Short mmCIF file of C-alpha atoms and ligand atoms in Angstrom, two decimals:
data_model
loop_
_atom_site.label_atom_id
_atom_site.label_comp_id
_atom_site.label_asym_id
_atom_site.label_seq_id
_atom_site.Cartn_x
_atom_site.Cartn_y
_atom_site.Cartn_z
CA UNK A 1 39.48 -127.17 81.68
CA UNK A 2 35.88 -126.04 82.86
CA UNK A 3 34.02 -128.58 84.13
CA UNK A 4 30.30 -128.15 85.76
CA UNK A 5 31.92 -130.50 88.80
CA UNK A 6 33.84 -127.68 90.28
CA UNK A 7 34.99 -129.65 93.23
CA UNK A 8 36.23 -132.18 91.15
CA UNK A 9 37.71 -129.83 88.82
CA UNK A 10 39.57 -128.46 91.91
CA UNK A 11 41.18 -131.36 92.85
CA UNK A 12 42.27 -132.09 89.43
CA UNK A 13 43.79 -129.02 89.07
CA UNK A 14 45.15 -128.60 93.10
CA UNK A 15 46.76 -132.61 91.42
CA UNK A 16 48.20 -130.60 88.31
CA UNK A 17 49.98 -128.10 90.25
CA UNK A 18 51.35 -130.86 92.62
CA UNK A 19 52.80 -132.77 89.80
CA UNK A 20 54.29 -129.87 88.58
CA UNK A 21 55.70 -128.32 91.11
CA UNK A 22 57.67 -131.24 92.71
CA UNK A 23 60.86 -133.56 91.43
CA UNK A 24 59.16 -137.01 91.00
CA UNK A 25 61.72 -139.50 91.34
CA UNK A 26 59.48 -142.95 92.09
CA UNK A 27 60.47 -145.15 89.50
CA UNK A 28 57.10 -146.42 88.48
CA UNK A 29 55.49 -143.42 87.18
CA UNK A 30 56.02 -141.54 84.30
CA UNK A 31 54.16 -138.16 82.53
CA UNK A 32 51.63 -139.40 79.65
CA UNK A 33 51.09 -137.53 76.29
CA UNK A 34 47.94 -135.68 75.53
CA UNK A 35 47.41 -137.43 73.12
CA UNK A 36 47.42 -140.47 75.78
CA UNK A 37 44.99 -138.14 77.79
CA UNK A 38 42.63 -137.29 74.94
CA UNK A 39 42.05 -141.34 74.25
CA UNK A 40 41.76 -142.22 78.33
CA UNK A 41 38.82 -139.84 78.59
CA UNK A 42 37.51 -140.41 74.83
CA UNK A 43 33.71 -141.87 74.11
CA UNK A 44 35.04 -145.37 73.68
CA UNK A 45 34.59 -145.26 77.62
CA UNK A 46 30.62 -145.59 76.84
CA UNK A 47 31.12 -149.24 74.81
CA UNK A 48 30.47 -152.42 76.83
CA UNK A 49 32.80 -155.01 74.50
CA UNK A 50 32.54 -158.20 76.67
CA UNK A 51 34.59 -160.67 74.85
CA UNK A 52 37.17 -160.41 72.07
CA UNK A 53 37.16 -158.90 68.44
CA UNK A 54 34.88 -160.40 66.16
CA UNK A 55 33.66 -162.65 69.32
CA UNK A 56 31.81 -160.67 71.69
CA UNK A 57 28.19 -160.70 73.70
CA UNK A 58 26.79 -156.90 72.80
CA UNK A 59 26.38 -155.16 69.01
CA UNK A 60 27.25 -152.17 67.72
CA UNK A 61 31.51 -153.71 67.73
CA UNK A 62 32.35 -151.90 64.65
CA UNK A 63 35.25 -149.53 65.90
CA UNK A 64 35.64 -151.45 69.14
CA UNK A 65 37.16 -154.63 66.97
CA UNK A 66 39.62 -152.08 64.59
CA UNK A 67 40.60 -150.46 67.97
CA UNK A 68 41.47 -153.40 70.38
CA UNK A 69 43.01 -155.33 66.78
CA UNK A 70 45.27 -152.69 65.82
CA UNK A 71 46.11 -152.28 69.93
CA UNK A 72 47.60 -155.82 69.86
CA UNK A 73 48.92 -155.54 66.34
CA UNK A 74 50.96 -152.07 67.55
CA UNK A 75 52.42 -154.36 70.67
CA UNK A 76 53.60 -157.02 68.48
CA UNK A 77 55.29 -154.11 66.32
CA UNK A 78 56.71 -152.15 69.04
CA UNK A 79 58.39 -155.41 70.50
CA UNK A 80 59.27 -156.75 67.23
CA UNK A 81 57.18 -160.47 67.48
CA UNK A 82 55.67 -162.76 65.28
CA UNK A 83 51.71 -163.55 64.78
CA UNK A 84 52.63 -166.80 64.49
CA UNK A 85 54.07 -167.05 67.74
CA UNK A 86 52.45 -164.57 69.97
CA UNK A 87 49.24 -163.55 71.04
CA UNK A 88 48.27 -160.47 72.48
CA UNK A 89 45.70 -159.73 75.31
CA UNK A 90 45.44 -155.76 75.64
CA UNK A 91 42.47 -156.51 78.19
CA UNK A 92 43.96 -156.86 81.55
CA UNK A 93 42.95 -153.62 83.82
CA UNK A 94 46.08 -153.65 85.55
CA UNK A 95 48.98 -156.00 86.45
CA UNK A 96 48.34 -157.36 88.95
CA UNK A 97 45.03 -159.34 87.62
CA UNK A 98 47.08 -159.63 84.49
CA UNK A 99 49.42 -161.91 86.72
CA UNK A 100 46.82 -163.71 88.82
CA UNK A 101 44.81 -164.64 85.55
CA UNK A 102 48.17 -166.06 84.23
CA UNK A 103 48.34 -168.10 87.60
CA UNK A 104 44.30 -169.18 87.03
CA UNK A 105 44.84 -170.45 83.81
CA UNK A 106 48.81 -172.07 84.34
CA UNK A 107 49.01 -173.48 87.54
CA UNK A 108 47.28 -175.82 89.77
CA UNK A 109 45.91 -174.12 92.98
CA UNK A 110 48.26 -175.08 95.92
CA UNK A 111 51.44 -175.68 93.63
CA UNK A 112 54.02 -173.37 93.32
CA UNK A 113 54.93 -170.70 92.00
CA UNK A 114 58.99 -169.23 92.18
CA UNK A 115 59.57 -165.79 92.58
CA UNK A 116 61.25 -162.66 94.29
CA UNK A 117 59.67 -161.93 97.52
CA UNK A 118 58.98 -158.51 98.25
CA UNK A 119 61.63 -157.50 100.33
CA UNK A 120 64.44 -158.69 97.95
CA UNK A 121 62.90 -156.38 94.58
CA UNK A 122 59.87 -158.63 93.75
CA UNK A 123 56.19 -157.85 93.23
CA UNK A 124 53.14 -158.59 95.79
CA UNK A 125 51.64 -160.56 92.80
CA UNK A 126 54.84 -162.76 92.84
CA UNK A 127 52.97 -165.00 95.43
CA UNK A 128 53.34 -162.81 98.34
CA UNK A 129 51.57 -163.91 101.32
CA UNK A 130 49.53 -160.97 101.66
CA UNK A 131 48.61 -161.07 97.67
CA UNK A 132 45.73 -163.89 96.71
CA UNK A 133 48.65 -165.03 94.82
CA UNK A 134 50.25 -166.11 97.85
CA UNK A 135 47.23 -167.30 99.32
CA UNK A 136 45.94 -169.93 96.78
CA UNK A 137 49.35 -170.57 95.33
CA UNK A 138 52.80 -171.14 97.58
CA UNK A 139 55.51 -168.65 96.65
CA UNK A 140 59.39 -170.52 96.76
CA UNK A 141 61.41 -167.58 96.58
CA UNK A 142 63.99 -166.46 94.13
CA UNK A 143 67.01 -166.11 96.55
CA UNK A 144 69.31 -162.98 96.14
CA UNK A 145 73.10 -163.37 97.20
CA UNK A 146 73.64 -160.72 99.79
CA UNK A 147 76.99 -160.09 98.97
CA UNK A 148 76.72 -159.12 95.25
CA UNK A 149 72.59 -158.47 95.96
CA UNK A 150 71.80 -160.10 92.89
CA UNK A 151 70.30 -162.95 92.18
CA UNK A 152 71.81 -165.86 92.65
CA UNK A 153 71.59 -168.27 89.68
CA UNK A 154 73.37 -171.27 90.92
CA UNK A 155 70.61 -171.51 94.37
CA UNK A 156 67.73 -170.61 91.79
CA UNK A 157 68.62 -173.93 90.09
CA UNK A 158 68.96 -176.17 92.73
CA UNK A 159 65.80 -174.61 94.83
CA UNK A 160 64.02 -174.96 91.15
CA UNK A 161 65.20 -178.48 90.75
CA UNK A 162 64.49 -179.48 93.96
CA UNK A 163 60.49 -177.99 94.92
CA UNK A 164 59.80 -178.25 91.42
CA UNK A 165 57.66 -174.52 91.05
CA UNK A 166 54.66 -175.05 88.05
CA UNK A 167 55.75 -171.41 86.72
CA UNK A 168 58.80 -169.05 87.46
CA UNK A 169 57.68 -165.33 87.45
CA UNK A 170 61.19 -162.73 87.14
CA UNK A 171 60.47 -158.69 87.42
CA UNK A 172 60.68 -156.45 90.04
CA UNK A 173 59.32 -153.18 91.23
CA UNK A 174 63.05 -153.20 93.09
CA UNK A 175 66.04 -154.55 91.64
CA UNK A 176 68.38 -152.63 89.81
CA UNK A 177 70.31 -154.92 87.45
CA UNK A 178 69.68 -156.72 84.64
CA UNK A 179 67.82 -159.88 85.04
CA UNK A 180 69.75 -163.18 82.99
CA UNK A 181 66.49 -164.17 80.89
CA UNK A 182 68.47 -167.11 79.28
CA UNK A 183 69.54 -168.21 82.51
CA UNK A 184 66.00 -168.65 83.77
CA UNK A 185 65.15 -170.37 80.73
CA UNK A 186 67.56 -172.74 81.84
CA UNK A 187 66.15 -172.91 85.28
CA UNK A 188 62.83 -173.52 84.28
CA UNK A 189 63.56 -176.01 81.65
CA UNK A 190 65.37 -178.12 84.59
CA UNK A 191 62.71 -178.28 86.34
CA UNK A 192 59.86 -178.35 84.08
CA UNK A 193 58.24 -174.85 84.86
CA UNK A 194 56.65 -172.16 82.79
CA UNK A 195 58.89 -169.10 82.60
CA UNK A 196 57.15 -165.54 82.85
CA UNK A 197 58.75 -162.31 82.83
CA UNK A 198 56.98 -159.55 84.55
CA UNK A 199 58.84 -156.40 82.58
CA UNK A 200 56.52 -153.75 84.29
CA UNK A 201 59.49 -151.94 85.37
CA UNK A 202 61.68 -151.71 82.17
CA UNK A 203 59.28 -152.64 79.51
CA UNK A 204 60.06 -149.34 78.12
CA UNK A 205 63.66 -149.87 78.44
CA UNK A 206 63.32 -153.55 76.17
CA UNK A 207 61.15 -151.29 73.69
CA UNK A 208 63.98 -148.66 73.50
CA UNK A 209 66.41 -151.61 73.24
CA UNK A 210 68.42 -150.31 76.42
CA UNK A 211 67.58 -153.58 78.60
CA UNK A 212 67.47 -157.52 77.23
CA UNK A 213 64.33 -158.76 75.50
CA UNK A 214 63.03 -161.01 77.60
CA UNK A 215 60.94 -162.58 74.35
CA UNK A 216 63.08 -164.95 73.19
CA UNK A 217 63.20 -167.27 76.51
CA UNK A 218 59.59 -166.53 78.03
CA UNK A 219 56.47 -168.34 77.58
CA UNK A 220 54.13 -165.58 78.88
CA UNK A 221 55.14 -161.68 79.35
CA UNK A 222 53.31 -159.51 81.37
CA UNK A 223 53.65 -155.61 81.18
CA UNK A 224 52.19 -152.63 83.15
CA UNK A 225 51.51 -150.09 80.71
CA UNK A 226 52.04 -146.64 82.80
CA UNK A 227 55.90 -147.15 83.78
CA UNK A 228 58.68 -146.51 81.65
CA UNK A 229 55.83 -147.19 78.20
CA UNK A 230 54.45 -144.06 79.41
CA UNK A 231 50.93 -145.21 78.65
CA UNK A 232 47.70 -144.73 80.78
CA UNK A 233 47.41 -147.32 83.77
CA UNK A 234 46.54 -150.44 82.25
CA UNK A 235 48.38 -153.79 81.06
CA UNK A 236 49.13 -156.41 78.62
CA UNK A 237 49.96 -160.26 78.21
CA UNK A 238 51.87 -161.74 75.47
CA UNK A 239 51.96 -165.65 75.43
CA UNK A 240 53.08 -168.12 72.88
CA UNK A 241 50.52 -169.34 70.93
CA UNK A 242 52.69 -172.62 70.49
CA UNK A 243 52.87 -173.83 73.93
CA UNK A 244 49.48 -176.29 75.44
CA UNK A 245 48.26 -177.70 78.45
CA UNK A 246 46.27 -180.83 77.24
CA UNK A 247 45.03 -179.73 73.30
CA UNK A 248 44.67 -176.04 74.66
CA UNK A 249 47.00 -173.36 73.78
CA UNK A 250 47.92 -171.18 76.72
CA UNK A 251 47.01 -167.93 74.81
CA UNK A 252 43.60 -169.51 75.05
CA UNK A 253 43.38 -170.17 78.72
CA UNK A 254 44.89 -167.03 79.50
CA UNK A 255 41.78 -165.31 77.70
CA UNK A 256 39.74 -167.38 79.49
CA UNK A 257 41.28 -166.49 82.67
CA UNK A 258 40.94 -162.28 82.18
CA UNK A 259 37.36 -163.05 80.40
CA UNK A 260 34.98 -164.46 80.97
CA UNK A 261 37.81 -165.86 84.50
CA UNK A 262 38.13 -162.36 86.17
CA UNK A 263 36.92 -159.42 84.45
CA UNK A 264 33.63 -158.26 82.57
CA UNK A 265 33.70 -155.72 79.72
CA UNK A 266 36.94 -154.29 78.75
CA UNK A 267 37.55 -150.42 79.24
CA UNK A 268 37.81 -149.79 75.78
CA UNK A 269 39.50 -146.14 76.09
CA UNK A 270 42.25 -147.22 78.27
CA UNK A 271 42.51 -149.76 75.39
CA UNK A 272 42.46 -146.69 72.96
CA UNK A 273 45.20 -145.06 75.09
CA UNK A 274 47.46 -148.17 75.40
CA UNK A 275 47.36 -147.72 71.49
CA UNK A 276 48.41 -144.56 71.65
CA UNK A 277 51.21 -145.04 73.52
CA UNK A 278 52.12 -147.95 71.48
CA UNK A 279 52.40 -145.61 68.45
CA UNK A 280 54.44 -143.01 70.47
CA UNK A 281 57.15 -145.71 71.85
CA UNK A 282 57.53 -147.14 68.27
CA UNK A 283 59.85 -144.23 67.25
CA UNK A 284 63.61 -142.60 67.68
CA UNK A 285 62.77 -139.94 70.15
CA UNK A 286 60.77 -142.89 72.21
CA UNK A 287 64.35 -144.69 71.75
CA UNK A 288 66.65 -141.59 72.73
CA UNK A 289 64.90 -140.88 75.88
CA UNK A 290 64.83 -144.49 77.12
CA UNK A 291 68.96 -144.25 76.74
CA UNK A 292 68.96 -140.46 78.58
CA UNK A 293 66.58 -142.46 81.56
CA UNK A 294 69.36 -144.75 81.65
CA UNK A 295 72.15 -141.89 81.32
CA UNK A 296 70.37 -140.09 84.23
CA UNK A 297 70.06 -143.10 86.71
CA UNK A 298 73.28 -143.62 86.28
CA UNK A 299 74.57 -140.32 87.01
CA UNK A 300 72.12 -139.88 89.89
CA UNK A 301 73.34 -143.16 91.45
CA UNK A 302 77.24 -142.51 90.92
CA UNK A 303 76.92 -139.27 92.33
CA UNK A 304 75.04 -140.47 95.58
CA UNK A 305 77.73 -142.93 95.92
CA UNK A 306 80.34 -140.54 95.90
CA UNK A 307 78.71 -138.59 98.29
CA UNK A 308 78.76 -141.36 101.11
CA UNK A 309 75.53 -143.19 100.43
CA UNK A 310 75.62 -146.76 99.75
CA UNK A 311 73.78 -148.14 96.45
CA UNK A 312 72.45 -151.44 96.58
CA UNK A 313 74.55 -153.35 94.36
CA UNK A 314 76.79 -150.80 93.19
CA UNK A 315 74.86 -149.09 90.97
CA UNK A 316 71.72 -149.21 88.31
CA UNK A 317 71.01 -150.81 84.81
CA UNK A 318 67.32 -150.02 84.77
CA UNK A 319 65.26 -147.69 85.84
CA UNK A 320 65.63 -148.35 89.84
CA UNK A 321 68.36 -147.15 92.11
CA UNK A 322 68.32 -148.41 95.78
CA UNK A 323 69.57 -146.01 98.10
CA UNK A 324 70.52 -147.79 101.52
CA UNK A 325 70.03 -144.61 103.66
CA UNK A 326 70.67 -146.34 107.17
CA UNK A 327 74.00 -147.90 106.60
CA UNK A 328 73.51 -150.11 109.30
CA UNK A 329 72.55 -147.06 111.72
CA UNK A 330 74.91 -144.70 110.37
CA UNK A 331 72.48 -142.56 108.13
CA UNK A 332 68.69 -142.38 108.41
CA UNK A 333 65.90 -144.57 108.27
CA UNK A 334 63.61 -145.18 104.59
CA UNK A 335 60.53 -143.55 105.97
CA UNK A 336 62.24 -140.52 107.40
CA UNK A 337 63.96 -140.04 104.38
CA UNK A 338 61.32 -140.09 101.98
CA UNK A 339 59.07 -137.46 104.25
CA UNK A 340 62.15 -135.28 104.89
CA UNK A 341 62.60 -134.83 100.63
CA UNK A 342 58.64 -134.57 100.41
CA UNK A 343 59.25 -131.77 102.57
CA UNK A 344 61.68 -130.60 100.13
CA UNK A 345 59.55 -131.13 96.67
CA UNK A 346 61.65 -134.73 95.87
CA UNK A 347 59.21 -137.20 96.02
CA UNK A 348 59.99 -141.14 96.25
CA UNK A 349 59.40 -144.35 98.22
CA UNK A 350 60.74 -145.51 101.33
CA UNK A 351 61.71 -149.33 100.47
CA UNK A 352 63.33 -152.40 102.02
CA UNK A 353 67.03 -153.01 100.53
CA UNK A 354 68.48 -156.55 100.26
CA UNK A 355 68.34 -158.52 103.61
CA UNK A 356 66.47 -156.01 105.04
CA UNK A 357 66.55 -156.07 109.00
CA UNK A 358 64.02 -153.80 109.24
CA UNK A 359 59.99 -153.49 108.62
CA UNK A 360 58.61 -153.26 104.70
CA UNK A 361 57.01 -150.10 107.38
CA UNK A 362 60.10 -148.53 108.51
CA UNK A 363 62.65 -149.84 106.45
CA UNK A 364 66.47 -149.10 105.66
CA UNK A 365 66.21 -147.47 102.20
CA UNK A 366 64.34 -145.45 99.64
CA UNK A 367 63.68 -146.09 95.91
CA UNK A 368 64.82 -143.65 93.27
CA UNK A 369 64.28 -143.61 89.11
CA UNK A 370 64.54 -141.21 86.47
CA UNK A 371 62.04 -142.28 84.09
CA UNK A 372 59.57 -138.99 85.18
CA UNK A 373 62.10 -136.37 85.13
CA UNK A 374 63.51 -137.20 82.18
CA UNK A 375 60.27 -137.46 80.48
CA UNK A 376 60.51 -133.38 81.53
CA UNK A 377 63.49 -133.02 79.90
CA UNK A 378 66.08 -133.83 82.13
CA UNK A 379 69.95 -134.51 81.48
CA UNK A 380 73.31 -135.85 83.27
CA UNK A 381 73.55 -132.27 84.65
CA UNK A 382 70.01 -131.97 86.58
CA UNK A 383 70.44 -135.09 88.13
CA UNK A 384 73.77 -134.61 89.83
CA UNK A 385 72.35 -131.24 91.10
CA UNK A 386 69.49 -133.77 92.42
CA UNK A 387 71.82 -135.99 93.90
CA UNK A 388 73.52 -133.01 95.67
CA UNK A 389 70.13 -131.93 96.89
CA UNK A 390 68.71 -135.52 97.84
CA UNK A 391 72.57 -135.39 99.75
CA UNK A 392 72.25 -132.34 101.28
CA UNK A 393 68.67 -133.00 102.84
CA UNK A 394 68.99 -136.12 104.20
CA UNK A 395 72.35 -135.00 106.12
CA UNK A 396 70.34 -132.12 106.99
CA UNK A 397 73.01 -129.26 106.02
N1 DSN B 401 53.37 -150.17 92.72
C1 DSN B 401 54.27 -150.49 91.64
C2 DSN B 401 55.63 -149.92 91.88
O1 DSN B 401 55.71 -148.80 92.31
O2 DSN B 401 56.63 -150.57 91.63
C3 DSN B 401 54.29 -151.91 91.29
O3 DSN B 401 53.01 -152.35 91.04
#
């Protein structure tokens, strides 16, 4: 790199040696290809596309429409879906306006909307208070059964029957099983409510065929693109073309929501780059590392537990592990966990665990993943030697 912006180009590179020179164990980020790289930063960041393909307000659309086309035709592929049945939106910036324009175009403002609060795995955009989700829609929460801390099914229903939610969001940035997608289906249909999946978190993990497809029971899937994809930060929305509100499809009032609804011209090279990655995750060494994340969690999470720490609900089937550090005062606290492994080059999250008694600012646990490591190569053996460091830190020996 030699760039004329030599402060920047410090920072960037000060970044680089950061990133390589610590463990990175936050679930949520992974390391992108340079390929990835080469398309974020590529000229298709100078093209104002407003609109769709073959529909938009400026000229000069020639490579923009084959780019953001074969973009949504590469999703379909990668997640094995019909163009009959799905549409593709590959302009949403991020996911979080991905899920509010899903909310603009679905649901009536003041109804509401069923989800996992924050502080049992959920997502702020899951109609949190403090999201605009929360504000202009009412969140009914998706209660967890603090015994097994999973969801419980059985309340969902009868909490779904009764308050009658317009749409049902499940995904989490913090919940470590597998969610029952033909369960909610179920839910939803009893009560009459939309059913989203937000697979942020383990999108990769569906595409590797390591976690349930969530296709087959959802109306509308949202996904982060820069988790376990491995992409460059951006997102997507699939929604069945089939299903209407009045004579419009939802596809079409979901476009309508991201543009002309929320956002202006679409970055076009973060499009290029989703495309990229779309290519990269449609192949066997895509689908052999999204087992080995798995593999590694595991392992990680087994060998905490035998060391004394207590895993929120036993264990991991996707790419989080929750790590209750305070035990109910007989460990340490979330936040001086995570700064006491930053201080050791293992970075994570501090994080609220099921029934959390504590603050979302001090709470009783930290989140773990293996996504970014093993993206570096990682195996069963480095992450016990992890877990025997992450162990021997936060005892203090
Ligand atoms: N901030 C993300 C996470 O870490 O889970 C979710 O948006």
């Amino acid at each position: 790199m030699n760039m004329q912006d030599k402060q920047i180009e410090k920072l960037i590179k000060n970044e680089e040696k950061r990133q390589k020179s610590i463990i990175n164990l936050i679930p949520s980020e992974n390391y992108v290809s340079k390929d990835v790289l080469t398309a974020l930063g590529s000229i298709f960041d100078n093209k104002y596309a407003e609109g769709y393909p073959y529909a938009r307000y400026y000229g000069g659309q020639r490579y923009t429409d084959e780019l953001e086309t074969l973009c949504q035709d590469r999703a379909r592929k990668l997640f094995k879906l019909k163009k009959d049945f799905w549409h593709v939106n590959v302009q949403p910036l991020s996911g979080s306006p991905a899920n509010l324009a899903v909310y603009l175009a679905l649901v009536p403002k003041g109804a509401k909307v069923m989800g996992l609060p924050l502080s049992s795995g959920g997502h702020l955009t899951h109609a949190q208070k403090v999201s605009i989700t929360g504000k202009v829609w009412e969140q009914l929460p998706i209660v967890l059964d603090l015994k097994t801390e999973l969801i419980d099914y059985k309340k969902m229903k009868e909490d779904a029957v009764r308050e009658k939610p317009v749409l049902i969001i499940v995904g989490f940035t913090a919940y470590p099983r597998i969610i029952d997608f033909k369960k909610c289906r179920e839910i939803a249909d009893a009560c009459g409510a939309y059913l989203m999946v937000d697979m942020s978190h383990f999108a990769g993990l569906v595409a590797g065929g390591v976690y349930p497809t969530p296709f087959q029971y959802a109306d509308v899937v949202m996904t982060t693109t820069h988790k376990t994809l491995r992409g460059p930060r951006s997102a997507i929305l699939f929604s069945r073309k089939d299903k209407k509100i009045g004579d419009k499809s939802i596809s079409t009032l979901i476009d309508k929501a991201i543009f002309p609804g929320l956002q202006g011209g679409p970055h076009m090279s973060q499009i290029a780059a989703v495309a990229v990655m779309l290519k990269e995750d449609d192949s066997p060494a895509f689908k052999k590392y999204t087992k080995q994340v798995l593999k590694n969690g595991k392992v990680l999470a087994s060998e905490l537990m035998r060391l004394g720490w207590r895993i929120v609900s036993g264990g991991t089937d996707s790419n989080v592990i929750l790590v209750d550090t305070w035990m109910n005062g007989k460990g340490i606290v979330g936040k001086e966990a995570e700064a006491k492994l930053e201080k050791a080059g293992i970075i994570c999250n501090k994080n609220t665990i099921p029934g959390e008694t504590r603050s979302p600012f001090d709470p009783s646990g930290i989140r773990l993943g293996a996504p970014a490591e093993t993206t570096r190569g990682k195996k069963e053996k480095d992450f016990i030697l992890i877990a025997r460091k992450i162990d021997k830190v936060l005892k203090g020996k």
